XYZ file of N, CA, C and O in Angstrom:
444
model
N -48.686 46.554 -50.030
C -47.573 46.251 -50.888
C -46.303 46.433 -50.089
O -46.140 47.447 -49.432
N -45.404 45.487 -50.170
C -44.174 45.589 -49.418
C -43.112 44.787 -50.129
O -43.376 43.681 -50.598
N -41.900 45.332 -50.230
C -40.817 44.638 -50.892
C -39.528 44.899 -50.138
O -39.253 46.020 -49.730
N -38.738 43.864 -49.949
C -37.397 43.977 -49.396
C -36.477 43.194 -50.313
O -36.796 42.082 -50.746
N -35.351 43.778 -50.588
C -34.347 43.176 -51.464
C -33.909 41.803 -50.951
O -33.763 41.601 -49.757
N -33.701 40.867 -51.860
C -33.197 39.533 -51.494
C -31.717 39.447 -51.822
O -31.260 40.000 -52.815
N -30.982 38.733 -51.006
C -29.533 38.602 -51.186
C -29.144 37.960 -52.509
O -28.076 38.228 -53.036
N -30.009 37.101 -53.082
C -29.647 36.415 -54.321
C -29.954 37.246 -55.568
O -29.751 36.796 -56.679
N -30.437 38.472 -55.398
C -30.700 39.356 -56.529
C -29.455 40.202 -56.816
O -28.647 40.435 -55.925
N -29.308 40.687 -58.054
C -28.186 41.575 -58.356
C -28.207 42.794 -57.423
O -29.269 43.240 -56.987
N -27.054 43.326 -57.143
C -26.943 44.412 -56.179
C -27.087 45.802 -56.789
O -27.360 46.749 -56.078
N -26.845 45.961 -58.109
C -26.849 47.293 -58.709
C -27.776 47.368 -59.911
O -27.929 46.416 -60.659
N -28.363 48.547 -60.074
C -29.185 48.871 -61.239
C -30.308 47.862 -61.457
O -30.457 47.277 -62.531
N -31.127 47.667 -60.433
C -32.234 46.717 -60.465
C -33.549 47.488 -60.579
O -33.759 48.467 -59.869
N -34.424 47.038 -61.463
C -35.772 47.594 -61.560
C -36.763 46.543 -61.080
O -36.656 45.377 -61.438
N -37.717 46.975 -60.273
C -38.763 46.095 -59.776
C -40.092 46.810 -60.006
O -40.202 48.020 -59.764
N -41.105 46.082 -60.464
C -42.414 46.682 -60.727
C -43.493 45.956 -59.920
O -43.415 44.739 -59.722
N -44.460 46.722 -59.472
C -45.590 46.183 -58.710
C -46.873 46.738 -59.299
O -46.906 47.875 -59.773
N -47.905 45.939 -59.211
C -49.224 46.395 -59.647
C -50.248 45.757 -58.737
O -50.200 44.548 -58.470
N -51.160 46.560 -58.225
C -52.208 46.058 -57.350
C -53.513 46.767 -57.632
O -53.545 47.848 -58.212
N -54.591 46.145 -57.221
C -55.937 46.678 -57.452
C -56.650 46.773 -56.117
O -56.487 45.911 -55.256
N -57.410 47.843 -55.938
C -58.295 47.937 -54.781
C -59.638 48.477 -55.238
O -59.738 49.112 -56.285
N -60.660 48.186 -54.467
C -62.038 48.562 -54.814
C -62.597 49.518 -53.768
O -62.352 49.341 -52.572
N -63.370 50.487 -54.234
C -64.131 51.356 -53.343
C -65.618 51.123 -53.606
O -66.062 51.212 -54.752
N -66.360 50.831 -52.567
C -67.795 50.581 -52.706
C -68.545 51.864 -53.029
O -69.589 51.837 -53.679
N -68.008 52.979 -52.579
C -68.646 54.282 -52.843
C -67.575 55.349 -52.969
O -66.434 55.153 -52.548
N -67.967 56.489 -53.559
C -67.062 57.628 -53.684
C -66.549 57.996 -52.293
O -67.278 57.948 -51.318
N -65.265 58.316 -52.198
C -64.742 58.713 -50.897
C -63.280 59.094 -50.964
O -62.640 59.028 -52.016
N -62.760 59.477 -49.833
C -61.372 59.893 -49.730
C -60.521 58.733 -49.215
O -60.928 58.007 -48.309
N -59.349 58.582 -49.827
C -58.387 57.587 -49.355
C -57.116 58.311 -48.942
O -56.889 59.472 -49.311
N -56.296 57.613 -48.182
C -54.946 58.064 -47.869
C -53.991 57.018 -48.399
O -54.179 55.828 -48.174
N -52.968 57.467 -49.087
C -51.945 56.589 -49.625
C -50.653 56.898 -48.882
O -50.205 58.044 -48.865
N -50.065 55.895 -48.218
C -48.804 56.045 -47.487
C -47.723 55.303 -48.261
O -47.876 54.116 -48.552
N -46.631 55.999 -48.582
C -45.570 55.406 -49.385
C -44.203 55.772 -48.809
O -43.975 56.918 -48.437
N -43.308 54.786 -48.759
C -41.934 55.011 -48.314
C -41.047 54.004 -49.017
O -41.432 52.833 -49.174
N -39.887 54.429 -49.452
C -38.944 53.511 -50.073
C -37.524 53.992 -49.894
O -37.279 55.172 -49.632
N -36.581 53.088 -50.030
C -35.174 53.430 -49.905
C -34.550 53.698 -51.272
O -33.414 54.118 -51.349
N -35.281 53.422 -52.328
C -34.768 53.588 -53.686
C -35.700 54.515 -54.451
O -36.821 54.767 -54.038
N -35.242 54.977 -55.608
C -36.080 55.842 -56.423
C -37.291 55.074 -56.913
O -37.197 53.913 -57.303
N -38.452 55.714 -56.898
C -39.663 55.058 -57.373
C -40.627 56.071 -57.974
O -40.591 57.256 -57.667
N -41.466 55.569 -58.871
C -42.585 56.315 -59.415
C -43.843 55.540 -59.106
O -43.839 54.303 -59.157
N -44.917 56.243 -58.757
C -46.178 55.581 -58.415
C -47.294 56.167 -59.274
O -47.436 57.390 -59.363
N -48.036 55.276 -59.913
C -49.161 55.663 -60.757
C -50.452 55.159 -60.136
O -50.512 54.045 -59.608
N -51.477 55.968 -60.215
C -52.812 55.564 -59.794
C -53.732 55.749 -60.979
O -53.841 56.865 -61.515
N -54.354 54.673 -61.411
C -55.255 54.689 -62.569
C -54.592 55.330 -63.792
O -55.143 56.217 -64.441
N -53.372 54.888 -64.091
C -52.592 55.315 -65.262
C -52.116 56.762 -65.222
O -51.686 57.291 -66.242
N -52.185 57.424 -64.081
C -51.689 58.804 -63.950
C -50.552 58.819 -62.949
O -50.697 58.297 -61.832
N -49.412 59.424 -63.339
C -48.303 59.533 -62.406
C -48.738 60.389 -61.224
O -49.158 61.528 -61.387
N -48.667 59.817 -60.045
C -49.119 60.505 -58.835
C -47.946 61.105 -58.068
O -48.011 62.233 -57.603
N -46.871 60.340 -57.921
C -45.730 60.846 -57.151
C -44.478 60.092 -57.490
O -44.511 59.042 -58.120
N -43.353 60.692 -57.108
C -42.092 59.974 -57.173
C -41.376 60.180 -55.855
O -41.696 61.065 -55.080
N -40.464 59.323 -55.589
C -39.781 59.394 -54.310
C -38.457 58.669 -54.393
O -38.060 58.213 -55.461
N -37.817 58.554 -53.298
C -38.300 58.919 -51.970
C -38.034 60.391 -51.678
O -37.144 60.986 -52.269
N -38.805 60.968 -50.748
C -38.515 62.336 -50.340
C -37.232 62.363 -49.512
O -36.811 61.351 -48.961
N -36.620 63.518 -49.409
C -35.431 63.639 -48.560
C -35.843 63.512 -47.105
O -36.860 64.064 -46.694
N -35.045 62.773 -46.371
C -35.292 62.635 -44.933
C -34.015 62.159 -44.261
O -33.101 61.660 -44.910
N -33.962 62.349 -42.984
C -32.844 61.858 -42.185
C -32.942 60.338 -42.139
O -34.001 59.794 -41.821
N -31.860 59.664 -42.448
C -31.870 58.194 -42.481
C -32.345 57.601 -41.161
O -32.974 56.559 -41.124
N -32.063 58.277 -40.066
C -32.467 57.776 -38.752
C -33.944 58.016 -38.471
O -34.513 57.434 -37.565
N -34.581 58.901 -39.271
C -35.990 59.238 -39.053
C -36.735 59.300 -40.390
O -37.144 60.367 -40.828
N -36.911 58.157 -41.039
C -37.595 58.178 -42.335
C -39.052 58.623 -42.202
O -39.690 58.380 -41.185
N -39.508 59.305 -43.220
C -40.894 59.780 -43.249
C -41.556 59.288 -44.523
O -40.996 59.425 -45.598
N -42.742 58.710 -44.395
C -43.425 58.292 -45.603
C -44.239 59.445 -46.168
O -44.583 60.395 -45.467
N -44.489 59.367 -47.462
C -45.314 60.363 -48.130
C -46.769 60.019 -47.880
O -47.155 58.850 -47.938
N -47.569 61.034 -47.618
C -49.007 60.849 -47.429
C -49.724 61.653 -48.506
O -49.492 62.849 -48.643
N -50.558 60.962 -49.282
C -51.389 61.617 -50.282
C -52.843 61.333 -49.951
O -53.212 60.179 -49.753
N -53.646 62.385 -49.863
C -55.091 62.256 -49.632
C -55.793 62.550 -50.955
O -55.587 63.598 -51.553
N -56.612 61.585 -51.375
C -57.236 61.674 -52.690
C -58.709 61.341 -52.611
O -59.101 60.398 -51.922
N -59.524 62.090 -53.340
C -60.943 61.763 -53.490
C -61.077 60.906 -54.745
O -60.637 61.307 -55.824
N -61.643 59.713 -54.583
C -61.782 58.785 -55.704
C -63.226 58.348 -55.871
O -63.977 58.252 -54.900
N -63.578 58.058 -57.105
C -64.910 57.543 -57.411
C -65.026 56.094 -56.955
O -64.024 55.400 -56.777
N -66.239 55.643 -56.811
C -66.484 54.227 -56.496
C -65.959 53.376 -57.639
O -65.919 53.813 -58.793
N -65.530 52.166 -57.301
C -65.099 51.236 -58.335
C -63.689 50.736 -58.139
O -63.086 50.878 -57.085
N -63.166 50.167 -59.214
C -61.850 49.532 -59.221
C -60.771 50.571 -59.521
O -60.916 51.376 -60.441
N -59.669 50.513 -58.761
C -58.552 51.431 -58.958
C -57.265 50.625 -59.015
O -57.085 49.664 -58.265
N -56.371 51.034 -59.930
C -55.120 50.313 -60.146
C -53.954 51.168 -59.670
O -53.810 52.322 -60.061
N -53.133 50.565 -58.826
C -51.944 51.196 -58.275
C -50.734 50.480 -58.872
O -50.666 49.249 -58.840
N -49.804 51.233 -59.462
C -48.595 50.641 -60.053
C -47.380 51.420 -59.554
O -47.429 52.640 -59.417
N -46.314 50.683 -59.275
C -45.083 51.301 -58.777
C -43.907 50.700 -59.522
O -43.829 49.483 -59.692
N -42.992 51.552 -59.972
C -41.728 51.093 -60.533
C -40.623 51.607 -59.626
O -40.537 52.804 -59.353
N -39.798 50.688 -59.134
C -38.692 51.015 -58.235
C -37.384 50.822 -58.986
O -37.210 49.825 -59.688
N -36.469 51.794 -58.842
C -35.140 51.670 -59.441
C -34.104 51.693 -58.323
O -33.874 52.729 -57.716
N -33.525 50.554 -58.055
C -32.473 50.424 -57.052
C -31.131 50.568 -57.751
O -30.739 49.702 -58.530
N -30.433 51.706 -57.516
C -29.154 51.899 -58.187
C -28.024 51.158 -57.489
O -27.007 50.873 -58.080
N -28.192 50.860 -56.206
C -27.199 50.075 -55.482
C -25.927 50.820 -55.159
O -24.901 50.220 -54.890
N -25.990 52.143 -55.211
C -24.821 52.985 -54.926
C -25.197 54.055 -53.913
O -26.339 54.491 -53.863
N -24.222 54.476 -53.187
C -24.394 55.612 -52.280
C -24.406 56.883 -53.131
O -23.627 57.014 -54.077
N -25.328 57.789 -52.852
C -25.382 59.070 -53.555
C -25.353 60.193 -52.533
O -25.520 59.969 -51.333
N -25.174 61.394 -53.023
C -25.191 62.544 -52.120
C -26.560 62.697 -51.468
O -26.684 63.050 -50.312
N -27.605 62.403 -52.228
C -28.963 62.550 -51.709
C -29.312 61.456 -50.711
O -30.005 61.700 -49.744
N -28.862 60.238 -50.991
C -29.207 59.110 -50.121
C -27.998 58.217 -49.908
O -27.464 57.678 -50.871
N -27.608 58.024 -48.663
C -26.591 56.995 -48.413
C -27.205 55.640 -48.726
O -28.426 55.516 -48.783
N -26.377 54.632 -48.922
C -26.923 53.324 -49.258
C -27.733 52.755 -48.098
O -27.284 52.730 -46.964
N -28.937 52.338 -48.418
C -29.828 51.660 -47.479
C -30.324 50.425 -48.222
O -30.616 50.489 -49.416
N -30.443 49.297 -47.535
C -30.998 48.118 -48.190
C -32.327 48.497 -48.834
O -33.175 49.129 -48.196
N -32.534 48.144 -50.112
C -33.746 48.575 -50.809
C -35.016 47.964 -50.226
O -35.036 46.811 -49.818
N -36.051 48.797 -50.179
C -37.370 48.337 -49.766
C -38.412 49.297 -50.307
O -38.106 50.423 -50.682
N -39.653 48.847 -50.339
C -40.797 49.679 -50.688
C -41.930 49.342 -49.729
O -42.203 48.166 -49.476
N -42.557 50.373 -49.206
C -43.717 50.222 -48.314
C -44.816 51.094 -48.892
O -44.594 52.267 -49.202
N -45.998 50.522 -49.071
C -47.117 51.281 -49.620
C -48.415 50.702 -49.077
O -48.600 49.482 -49.091
N -49.295 51.561 -48.586
C -50.602 51.077 -48.139
C -51.670 52.116 -48.455
O -51.391 53.304 -48.564
N -52.899 51.626 -48.595
C -54.057 52.459 -48.911
C -55.027 52.369 -47.739
O -55.393 51.274 -47.314
N -55.453 53.518 -47.240
C -56.398 53.577 -46.122
C -57.656 54.318 -46.541
O -57.601 55.321 -47.251
N -58.783 53.825 -46.066
C -60.054 54.552 -46.187
C -60.548 54.710 -44.749
O -60.953 53.750 -44.118
N -60.381 55.930 -44.217
C -60.617 56.139 -42.801
C -59.552 55.387 -42.038
O -58.372 55.449 -42.353
N -59.936 54.604 -41.054
C -58.986 53.817 -40.273
C -58.763 52.425 -40.874
O -57.945 51.661 -40.374
N -59.495 52.084 -41.937
C -59.419 50.747 -42.529
C -58.356 50.682 -43.616
O -58.339 51.499 -44.540
N -57.459 49.694 -43.522
C -56.490 49.466 -44.586
C -57.136 48.605 -45.663
O -57.698 47.548 -45.352
N -57.065 49.084 -46.907
C -57.674 48.351 -48.014
C -56.695 47.339 -48.584
O -55.516 47.659 -48.775
N -57.145 46.135 -48.868
C -56.244 45.166 -49.509
C -55.921 45.602 -50.925
O -56.794 46.048 -51.667
N -54.647 45.509 -51.286
C -54.180 45.890 -52.634
C -53.520 44.682 -53.245
O -52.724 44.023 -52.624
């Protein structure tokens, strides 16, 4: 999952939602990597898993890593991003984006 703001979209107070599905052939551990420039909430199988972005130096962004044991089968990943379009004390203005990927071992799973 990846999103970058487009110039023809409104600049302030924009909400963007994403939903993706991935499958696990068997029970196992996954790694979820997430990074964004705007506030976001991420749900996995209808449960709020995390919100972000975490605090980091703008010159050295760090993505969140979550390691989860999941059952075999279909899993739904949903993200709501809120781009306020303003500089804040917590985050200077950065062009909005969202980066999210799911790994099982070294393999990236399609979402």
